[in-house]
PDB file of C-alpha atoms in Angstrom:
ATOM      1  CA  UNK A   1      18.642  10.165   8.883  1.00 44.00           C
ATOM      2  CA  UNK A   2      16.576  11.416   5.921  1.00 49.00           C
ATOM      3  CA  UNK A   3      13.182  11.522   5.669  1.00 58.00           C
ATOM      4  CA  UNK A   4      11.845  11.465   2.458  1.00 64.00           C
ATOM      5  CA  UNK A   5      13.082  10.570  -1.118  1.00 71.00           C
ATOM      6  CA  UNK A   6      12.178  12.863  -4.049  1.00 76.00           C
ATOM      7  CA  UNK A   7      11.258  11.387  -7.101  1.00 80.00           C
ATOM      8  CA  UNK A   8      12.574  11.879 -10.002  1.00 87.00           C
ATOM      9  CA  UNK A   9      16.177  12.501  -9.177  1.00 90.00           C
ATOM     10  CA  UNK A  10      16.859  14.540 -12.297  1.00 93.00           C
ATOM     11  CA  UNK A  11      14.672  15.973 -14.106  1.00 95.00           C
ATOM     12  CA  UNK A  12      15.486  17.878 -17.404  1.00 96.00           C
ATOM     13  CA  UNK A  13      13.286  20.238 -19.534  1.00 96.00           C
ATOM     14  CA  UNK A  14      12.880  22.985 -22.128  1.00 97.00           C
ATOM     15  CA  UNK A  15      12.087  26.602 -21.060  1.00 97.00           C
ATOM     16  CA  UNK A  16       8.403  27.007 -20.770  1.00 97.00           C
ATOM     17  CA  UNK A  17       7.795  23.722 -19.722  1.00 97.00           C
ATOM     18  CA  UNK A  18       6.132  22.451 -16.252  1.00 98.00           C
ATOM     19  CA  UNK A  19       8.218  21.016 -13.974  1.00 97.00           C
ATOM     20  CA  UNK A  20       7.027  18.388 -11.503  1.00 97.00           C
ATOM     21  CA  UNK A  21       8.678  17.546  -8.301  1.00 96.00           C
ATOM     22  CA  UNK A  22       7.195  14.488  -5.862  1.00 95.00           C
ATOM     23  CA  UNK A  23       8.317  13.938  -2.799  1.00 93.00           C
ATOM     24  CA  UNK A  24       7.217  11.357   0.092  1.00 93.00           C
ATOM     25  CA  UNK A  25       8.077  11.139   3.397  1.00 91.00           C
ATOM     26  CA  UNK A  26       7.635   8.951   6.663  1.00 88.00           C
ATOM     27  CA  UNK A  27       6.505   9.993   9.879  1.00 85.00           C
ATOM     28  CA  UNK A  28       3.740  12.437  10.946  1.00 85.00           C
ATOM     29  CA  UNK A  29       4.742  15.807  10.003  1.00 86.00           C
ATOM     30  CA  UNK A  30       3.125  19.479  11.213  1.00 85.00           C
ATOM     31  CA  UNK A  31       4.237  20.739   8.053  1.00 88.00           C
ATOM     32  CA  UNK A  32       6.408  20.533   4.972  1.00 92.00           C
ATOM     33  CA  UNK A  33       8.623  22.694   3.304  1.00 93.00           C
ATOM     34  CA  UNK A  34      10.363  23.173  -0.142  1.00 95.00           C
ATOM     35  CA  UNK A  35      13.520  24.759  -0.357  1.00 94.00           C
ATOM     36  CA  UNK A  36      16.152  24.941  -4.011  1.00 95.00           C
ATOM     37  CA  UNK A  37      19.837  25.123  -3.684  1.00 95.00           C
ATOM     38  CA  UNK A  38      21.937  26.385  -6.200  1.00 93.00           C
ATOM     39  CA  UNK A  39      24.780  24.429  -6.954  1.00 88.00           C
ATOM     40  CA  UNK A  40      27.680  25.812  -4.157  1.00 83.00           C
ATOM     41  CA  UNK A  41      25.536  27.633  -2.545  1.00 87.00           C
ATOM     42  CA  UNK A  42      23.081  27.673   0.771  1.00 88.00           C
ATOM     43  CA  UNK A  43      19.500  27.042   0.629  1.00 91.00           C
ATOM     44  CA  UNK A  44      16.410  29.383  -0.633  1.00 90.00           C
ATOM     45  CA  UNK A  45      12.887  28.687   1.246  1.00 91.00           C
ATOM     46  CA  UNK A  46      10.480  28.255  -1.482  1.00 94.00           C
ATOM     47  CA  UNK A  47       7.254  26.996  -0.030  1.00 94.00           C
ATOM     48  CA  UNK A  48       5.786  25.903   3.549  1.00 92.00           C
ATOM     49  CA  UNK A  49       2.087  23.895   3.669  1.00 94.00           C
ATOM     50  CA  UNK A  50       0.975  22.560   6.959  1.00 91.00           C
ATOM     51  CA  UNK A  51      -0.617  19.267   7.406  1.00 91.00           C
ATOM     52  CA  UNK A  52      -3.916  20.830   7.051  1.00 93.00           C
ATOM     53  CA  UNK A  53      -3.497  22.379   3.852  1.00 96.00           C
ATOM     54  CA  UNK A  54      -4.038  20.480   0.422  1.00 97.00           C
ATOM     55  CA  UNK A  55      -2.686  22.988  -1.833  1.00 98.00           C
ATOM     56  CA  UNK A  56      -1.058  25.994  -1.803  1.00 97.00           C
ATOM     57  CA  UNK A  57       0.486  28.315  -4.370  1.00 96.00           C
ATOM     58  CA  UNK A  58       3.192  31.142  -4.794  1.00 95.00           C
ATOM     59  CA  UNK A  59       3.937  32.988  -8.025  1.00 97.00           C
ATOM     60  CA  UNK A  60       4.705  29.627 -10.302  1.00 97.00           C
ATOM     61  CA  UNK A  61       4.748  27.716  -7.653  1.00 98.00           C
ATOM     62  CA  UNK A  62       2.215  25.257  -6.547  1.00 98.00           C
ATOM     63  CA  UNK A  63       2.605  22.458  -3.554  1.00 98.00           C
ATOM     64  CA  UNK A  64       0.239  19.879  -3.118  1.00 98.00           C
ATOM     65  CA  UNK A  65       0.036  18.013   0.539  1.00 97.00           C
ATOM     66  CA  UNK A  66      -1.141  14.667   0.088  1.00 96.00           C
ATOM     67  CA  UNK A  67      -1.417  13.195   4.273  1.00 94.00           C
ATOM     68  CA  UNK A  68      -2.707  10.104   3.735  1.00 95.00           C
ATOM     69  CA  UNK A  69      -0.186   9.208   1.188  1.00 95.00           C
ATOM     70  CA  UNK A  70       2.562  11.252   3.018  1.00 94.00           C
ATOM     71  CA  UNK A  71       3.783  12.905  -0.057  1.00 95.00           C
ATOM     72  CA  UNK A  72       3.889  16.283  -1.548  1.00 96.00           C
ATOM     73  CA  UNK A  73       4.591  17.775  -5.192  1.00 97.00           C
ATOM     74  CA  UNK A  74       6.238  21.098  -6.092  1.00 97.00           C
ATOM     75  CA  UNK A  75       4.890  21.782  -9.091  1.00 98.00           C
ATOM     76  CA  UNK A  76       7.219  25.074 -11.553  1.00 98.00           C
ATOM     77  CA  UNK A  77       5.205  26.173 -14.641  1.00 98.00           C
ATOM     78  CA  UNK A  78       6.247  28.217 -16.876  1.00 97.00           C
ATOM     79  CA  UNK A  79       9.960  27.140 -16.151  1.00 98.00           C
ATOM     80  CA  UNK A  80      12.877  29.843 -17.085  1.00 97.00           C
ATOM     81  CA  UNK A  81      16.507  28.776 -17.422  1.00 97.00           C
ATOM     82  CA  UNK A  82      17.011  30.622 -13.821  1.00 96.00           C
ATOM     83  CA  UNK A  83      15.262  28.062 -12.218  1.00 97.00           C
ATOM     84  CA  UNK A  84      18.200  25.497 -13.023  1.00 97.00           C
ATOM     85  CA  UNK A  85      19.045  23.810  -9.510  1.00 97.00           C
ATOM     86  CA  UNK A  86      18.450  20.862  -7.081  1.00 96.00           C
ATOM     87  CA  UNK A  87      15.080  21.109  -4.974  1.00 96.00           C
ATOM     88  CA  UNK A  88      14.670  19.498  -1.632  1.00 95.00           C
ATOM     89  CA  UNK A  89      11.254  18.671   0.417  1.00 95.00           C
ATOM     90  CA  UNK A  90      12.124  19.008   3.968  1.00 93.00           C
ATOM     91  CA  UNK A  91      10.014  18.155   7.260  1.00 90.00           C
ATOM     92  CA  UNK A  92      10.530  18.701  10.863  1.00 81.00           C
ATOM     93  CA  UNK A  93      11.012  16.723  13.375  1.00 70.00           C
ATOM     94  CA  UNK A  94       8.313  16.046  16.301  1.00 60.00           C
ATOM     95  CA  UNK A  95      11.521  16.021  19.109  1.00 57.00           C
ATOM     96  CA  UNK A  96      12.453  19.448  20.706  1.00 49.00           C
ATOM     97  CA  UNK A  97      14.722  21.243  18.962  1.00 57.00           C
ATOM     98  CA  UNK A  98      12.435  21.200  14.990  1.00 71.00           C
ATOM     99  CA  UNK A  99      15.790  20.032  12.900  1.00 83.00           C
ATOM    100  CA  UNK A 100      14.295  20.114   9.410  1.00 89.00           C
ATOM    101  CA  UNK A 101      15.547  16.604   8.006  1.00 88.00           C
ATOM    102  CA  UNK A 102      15.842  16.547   3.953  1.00 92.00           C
ATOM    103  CA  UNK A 103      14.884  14.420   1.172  1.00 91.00           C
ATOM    104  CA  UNK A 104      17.263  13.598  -1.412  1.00 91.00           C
ATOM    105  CA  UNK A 105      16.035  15.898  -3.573  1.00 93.00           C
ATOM    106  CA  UNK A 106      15.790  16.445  -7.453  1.00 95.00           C
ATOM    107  CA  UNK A 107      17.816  18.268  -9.697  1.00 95.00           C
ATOM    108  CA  UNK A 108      16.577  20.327 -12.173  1.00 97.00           C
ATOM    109  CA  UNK A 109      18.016  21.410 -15.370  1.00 97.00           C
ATOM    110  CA  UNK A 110      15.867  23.647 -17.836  1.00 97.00           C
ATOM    111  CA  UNK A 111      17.286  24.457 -21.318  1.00 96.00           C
ATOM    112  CA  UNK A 112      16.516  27.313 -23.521  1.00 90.00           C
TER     113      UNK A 112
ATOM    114  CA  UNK B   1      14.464  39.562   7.294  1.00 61.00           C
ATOM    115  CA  UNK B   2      16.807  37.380   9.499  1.00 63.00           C
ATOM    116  CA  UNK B   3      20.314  36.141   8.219  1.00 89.00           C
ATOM    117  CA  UNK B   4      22.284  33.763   9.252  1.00 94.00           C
ATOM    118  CA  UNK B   5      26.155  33.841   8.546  1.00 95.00           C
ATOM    119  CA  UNK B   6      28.604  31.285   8.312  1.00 96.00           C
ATOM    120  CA  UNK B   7      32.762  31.965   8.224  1.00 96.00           C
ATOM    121  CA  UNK B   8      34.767  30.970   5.914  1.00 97.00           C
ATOM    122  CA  UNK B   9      32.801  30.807   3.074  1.00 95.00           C
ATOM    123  CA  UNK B  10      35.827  28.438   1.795  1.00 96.00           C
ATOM    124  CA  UNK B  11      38.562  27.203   3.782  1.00 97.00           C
ATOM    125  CA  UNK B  12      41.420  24.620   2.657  1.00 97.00           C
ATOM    126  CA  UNK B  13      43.632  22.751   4.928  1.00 96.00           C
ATOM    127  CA  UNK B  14      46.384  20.092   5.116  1.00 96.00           C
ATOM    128  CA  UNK B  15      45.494  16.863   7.033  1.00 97.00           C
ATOM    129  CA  UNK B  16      45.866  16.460  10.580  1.00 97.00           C
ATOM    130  CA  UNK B  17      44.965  20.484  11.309  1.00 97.00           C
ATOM    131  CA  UNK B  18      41.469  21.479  12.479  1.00 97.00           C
ATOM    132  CA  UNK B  19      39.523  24.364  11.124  1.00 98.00           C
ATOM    133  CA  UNK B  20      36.353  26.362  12.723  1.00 98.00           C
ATOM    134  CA  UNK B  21      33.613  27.368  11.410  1.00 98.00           C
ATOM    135  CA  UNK B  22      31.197  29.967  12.433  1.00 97.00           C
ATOM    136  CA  UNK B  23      27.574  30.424  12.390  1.00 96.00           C
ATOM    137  CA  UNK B  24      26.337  33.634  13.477  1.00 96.00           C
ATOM    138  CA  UNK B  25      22.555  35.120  13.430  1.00 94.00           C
ATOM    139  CA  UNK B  26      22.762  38.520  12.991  1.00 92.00           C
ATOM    140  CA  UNK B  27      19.419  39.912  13.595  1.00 89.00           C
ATOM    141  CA  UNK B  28      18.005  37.704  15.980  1.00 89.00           C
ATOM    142  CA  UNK B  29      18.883  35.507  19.270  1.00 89.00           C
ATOM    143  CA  UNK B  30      18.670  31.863  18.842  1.00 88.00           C
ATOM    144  CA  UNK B  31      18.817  29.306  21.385  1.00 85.00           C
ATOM    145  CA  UNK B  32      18.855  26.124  18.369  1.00 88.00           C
ATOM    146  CA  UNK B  33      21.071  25.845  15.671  1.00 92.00           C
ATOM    147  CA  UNK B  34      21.524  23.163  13.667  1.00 94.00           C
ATOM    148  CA  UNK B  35      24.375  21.860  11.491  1.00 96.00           C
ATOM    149  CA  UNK B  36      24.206  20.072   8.227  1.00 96.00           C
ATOM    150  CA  UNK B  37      26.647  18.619   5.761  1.00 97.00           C
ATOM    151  CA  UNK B  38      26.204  17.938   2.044  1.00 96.00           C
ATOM    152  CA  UNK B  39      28.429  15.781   0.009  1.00 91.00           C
ATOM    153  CA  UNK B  40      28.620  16.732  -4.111  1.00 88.00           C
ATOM    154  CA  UNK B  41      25.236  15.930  -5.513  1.00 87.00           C
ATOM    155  CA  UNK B  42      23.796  14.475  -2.269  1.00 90.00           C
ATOM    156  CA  UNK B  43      20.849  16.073   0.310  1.00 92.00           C
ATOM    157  CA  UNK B  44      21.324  17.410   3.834  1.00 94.00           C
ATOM    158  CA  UNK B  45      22.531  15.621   6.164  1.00 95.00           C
ATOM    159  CA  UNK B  46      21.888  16.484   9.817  1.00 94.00           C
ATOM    160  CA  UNK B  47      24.668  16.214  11.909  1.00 96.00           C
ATOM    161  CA  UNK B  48      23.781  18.013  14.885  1.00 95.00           C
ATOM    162  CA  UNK B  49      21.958  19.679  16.996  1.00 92.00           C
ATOM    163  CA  UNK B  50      23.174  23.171  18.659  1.00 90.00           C
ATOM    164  CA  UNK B  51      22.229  24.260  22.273  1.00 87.00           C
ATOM    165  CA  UNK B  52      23.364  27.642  23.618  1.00 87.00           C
ATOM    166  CA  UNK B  53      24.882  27.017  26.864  1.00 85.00           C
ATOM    167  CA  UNK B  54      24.412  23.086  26.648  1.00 87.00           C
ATOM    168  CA  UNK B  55      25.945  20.434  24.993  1.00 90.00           C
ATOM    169  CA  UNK B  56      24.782  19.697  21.661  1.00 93.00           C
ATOM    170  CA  UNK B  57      22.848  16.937  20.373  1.00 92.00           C
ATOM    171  CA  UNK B  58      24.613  14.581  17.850  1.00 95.00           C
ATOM    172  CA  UNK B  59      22.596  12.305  15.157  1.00 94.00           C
ATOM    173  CA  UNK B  60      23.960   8.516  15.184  1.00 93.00           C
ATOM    174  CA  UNK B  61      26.888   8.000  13.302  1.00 94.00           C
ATOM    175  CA  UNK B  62      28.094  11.402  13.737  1.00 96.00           C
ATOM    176  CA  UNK B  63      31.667  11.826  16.110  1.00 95.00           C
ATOM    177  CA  UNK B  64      31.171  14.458  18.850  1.00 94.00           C
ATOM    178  CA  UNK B  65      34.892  13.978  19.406  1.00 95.00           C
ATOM    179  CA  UNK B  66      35.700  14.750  15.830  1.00 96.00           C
ATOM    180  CA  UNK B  67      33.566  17.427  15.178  1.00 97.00           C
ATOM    181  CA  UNK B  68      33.111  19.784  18.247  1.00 96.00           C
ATOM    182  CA  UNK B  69      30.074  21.888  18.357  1.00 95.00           C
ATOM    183  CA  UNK B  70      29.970  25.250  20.946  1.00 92.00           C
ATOM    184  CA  UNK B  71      27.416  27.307  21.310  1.00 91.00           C
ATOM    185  CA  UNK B  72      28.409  30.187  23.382  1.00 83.00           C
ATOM    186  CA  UNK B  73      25.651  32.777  22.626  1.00 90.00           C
ATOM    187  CA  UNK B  74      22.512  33.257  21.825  1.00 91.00           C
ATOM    188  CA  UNK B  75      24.057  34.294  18.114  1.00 93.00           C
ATOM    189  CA  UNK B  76      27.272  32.228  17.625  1.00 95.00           C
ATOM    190  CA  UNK B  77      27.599  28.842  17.548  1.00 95.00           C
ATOM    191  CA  UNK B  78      31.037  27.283  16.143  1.00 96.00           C
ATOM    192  CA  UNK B  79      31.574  23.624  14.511  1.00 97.00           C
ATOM    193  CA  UNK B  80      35.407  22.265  14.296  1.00 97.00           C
ATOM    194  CA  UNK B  81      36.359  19.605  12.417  1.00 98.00           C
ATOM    195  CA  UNK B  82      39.382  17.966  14.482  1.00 97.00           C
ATOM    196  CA  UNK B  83      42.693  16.456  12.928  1.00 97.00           C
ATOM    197  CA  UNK B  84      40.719  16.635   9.646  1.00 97.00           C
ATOM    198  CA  UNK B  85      41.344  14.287   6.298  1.00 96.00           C
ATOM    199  CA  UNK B  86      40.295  14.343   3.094  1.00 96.00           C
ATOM    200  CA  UNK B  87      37.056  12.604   3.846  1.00 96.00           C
ATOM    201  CA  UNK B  88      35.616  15.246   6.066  1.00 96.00           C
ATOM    202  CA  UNK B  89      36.196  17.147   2.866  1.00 97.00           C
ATOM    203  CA  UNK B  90      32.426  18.638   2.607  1.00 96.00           C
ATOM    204  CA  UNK B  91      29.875  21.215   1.939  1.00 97.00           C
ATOM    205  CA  UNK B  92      28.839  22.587   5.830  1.00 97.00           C
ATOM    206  CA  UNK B  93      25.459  24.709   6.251  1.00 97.00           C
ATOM    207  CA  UNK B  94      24.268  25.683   9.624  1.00 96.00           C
ATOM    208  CA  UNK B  95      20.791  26.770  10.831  1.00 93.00           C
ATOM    209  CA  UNK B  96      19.883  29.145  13.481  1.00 90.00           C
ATOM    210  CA  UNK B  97      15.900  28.723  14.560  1.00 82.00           C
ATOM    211  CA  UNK B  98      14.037  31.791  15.662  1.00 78.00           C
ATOM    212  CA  UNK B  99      11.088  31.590  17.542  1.00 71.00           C
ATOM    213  CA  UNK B 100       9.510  28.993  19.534  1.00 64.00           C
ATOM    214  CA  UNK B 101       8.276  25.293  18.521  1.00 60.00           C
ATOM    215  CA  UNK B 102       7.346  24.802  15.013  1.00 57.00           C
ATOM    216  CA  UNK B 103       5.827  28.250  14.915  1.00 58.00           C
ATOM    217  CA  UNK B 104       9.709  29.841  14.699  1.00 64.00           C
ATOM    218  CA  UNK B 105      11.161  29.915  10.997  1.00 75.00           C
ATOM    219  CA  UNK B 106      14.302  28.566  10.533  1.00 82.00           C
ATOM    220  CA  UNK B 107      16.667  30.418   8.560  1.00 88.00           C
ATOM    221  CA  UNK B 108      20.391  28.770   6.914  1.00 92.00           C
ATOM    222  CA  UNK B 109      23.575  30.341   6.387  1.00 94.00           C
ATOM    223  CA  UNK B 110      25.201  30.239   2.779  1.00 93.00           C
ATOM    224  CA  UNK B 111      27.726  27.355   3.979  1.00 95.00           C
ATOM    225  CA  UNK B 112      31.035  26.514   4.266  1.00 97.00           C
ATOM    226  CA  UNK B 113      33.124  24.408   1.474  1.00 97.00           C
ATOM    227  CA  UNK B 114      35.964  22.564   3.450  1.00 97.00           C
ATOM    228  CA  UNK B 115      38.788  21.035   1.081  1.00 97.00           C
ATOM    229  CA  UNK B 116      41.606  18.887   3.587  1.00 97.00           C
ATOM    230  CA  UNK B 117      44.510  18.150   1.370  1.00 96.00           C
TER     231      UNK B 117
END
């Protein structure tokens, strides 16, 4: 079963832009992860924040961890044509065995 | 860093045949895999949990009859789709976890596009 839903579900923008990702999710979580798929292919880890981090930042990218809320954003600036694909929050399960169960995700499409 | 492989990229078949598909870690020995399938324009979905030398774990609503999982090794673990039809027709990405708990990463394979005819 998923976990989360990602809102919005498309998203579509001009280069330069900011793109802004949200995702929320259900149960208790140790940490949550981005990841971005290009279309056909396997999946690219972006981004992990544990439950005890707020924010957290790599190159343009910038996750915010929102607990009591259960939600997190994935926040692009700066976009770039390149980063054209579908981007998925993912959390782990508490059970033995840490299967990472996905959101829906959003697609992104930037322009130039 | 770790990768995780998966054979045949791309495999089409006629309906009724099965096909395998392998996931192999090449750099590292893992106990858990998972597998996942992904319909056009839709998330993960987990199907299943892989245990080397144990029976694997299926998520509700998935067949273990129709879609055998064996994990042999500590580096292969194999998922056939049985007497397949067009509707198992699917995206399939596999996961290999290394480490312990939720301090191992996880790391996916590139996936596997079945087409039944």
């Amino acid at each position: 079963s998923q976990q989360g839903e990602e809102d919005p579900q498309a998203l579509s923008i001009q280069e330069g832009e900011n793109a802004t990702m949200n995702c929320s999710y259900k149960t208790s979580i140790n940490n949550l992860q981005w990841y971005r798929q290009n279309s056909g292919r396997g999946l690219v880890h972006l981004i992990l924040i544990r439950s005890n981090e707020r924010e957290k930042h790599s190159g343009r990218l910038r996750v915010t961890l929102d607990t009591s809320k259960k939600s997190s954003s994935l926040l692009i600036t700066a976009s770039r044509a390149a980063d054209t694909a579908s981007y998925f929050c993912a959390t782990a399960r508490v059970q033995a065995g840490t299967a990472l169960i996905f959101g829906k995700g959003t697609t992104l499409s930037v322009s130039s | 860093g770790a990768v995780v492989s998966q054979h045949p990229s791309r495999v089409i078949c006629k309906s009724g045949t099965s096909v395998k598909i392998e996931c192999r870690s090449l750099d590292f020995q893992a106990t858990t895999m998972f597998w996942y399938r992904q319909f056009p324009k839709q998330s993960l979905m987990l199907m299943a949990t892989s245990n080397e030398g144990s029976k694997a774990t299926y998520e509700q609503g998935v067949e273990k009859d129709k879609f055998l999982i064996n994990h042999a090794s500590l580096t292969l673990s194999t998922l056939t789709v049985t007497s397949a039809h067009p509707e198992d027709s699917s995206f399939y990405i596999c996961s290999a976890h290394r480490g312990q708990g939720d301090t191992g990463e996880l790391f996916f394979g590139e996936g596997s596009r079945l087409t039944v005819l």
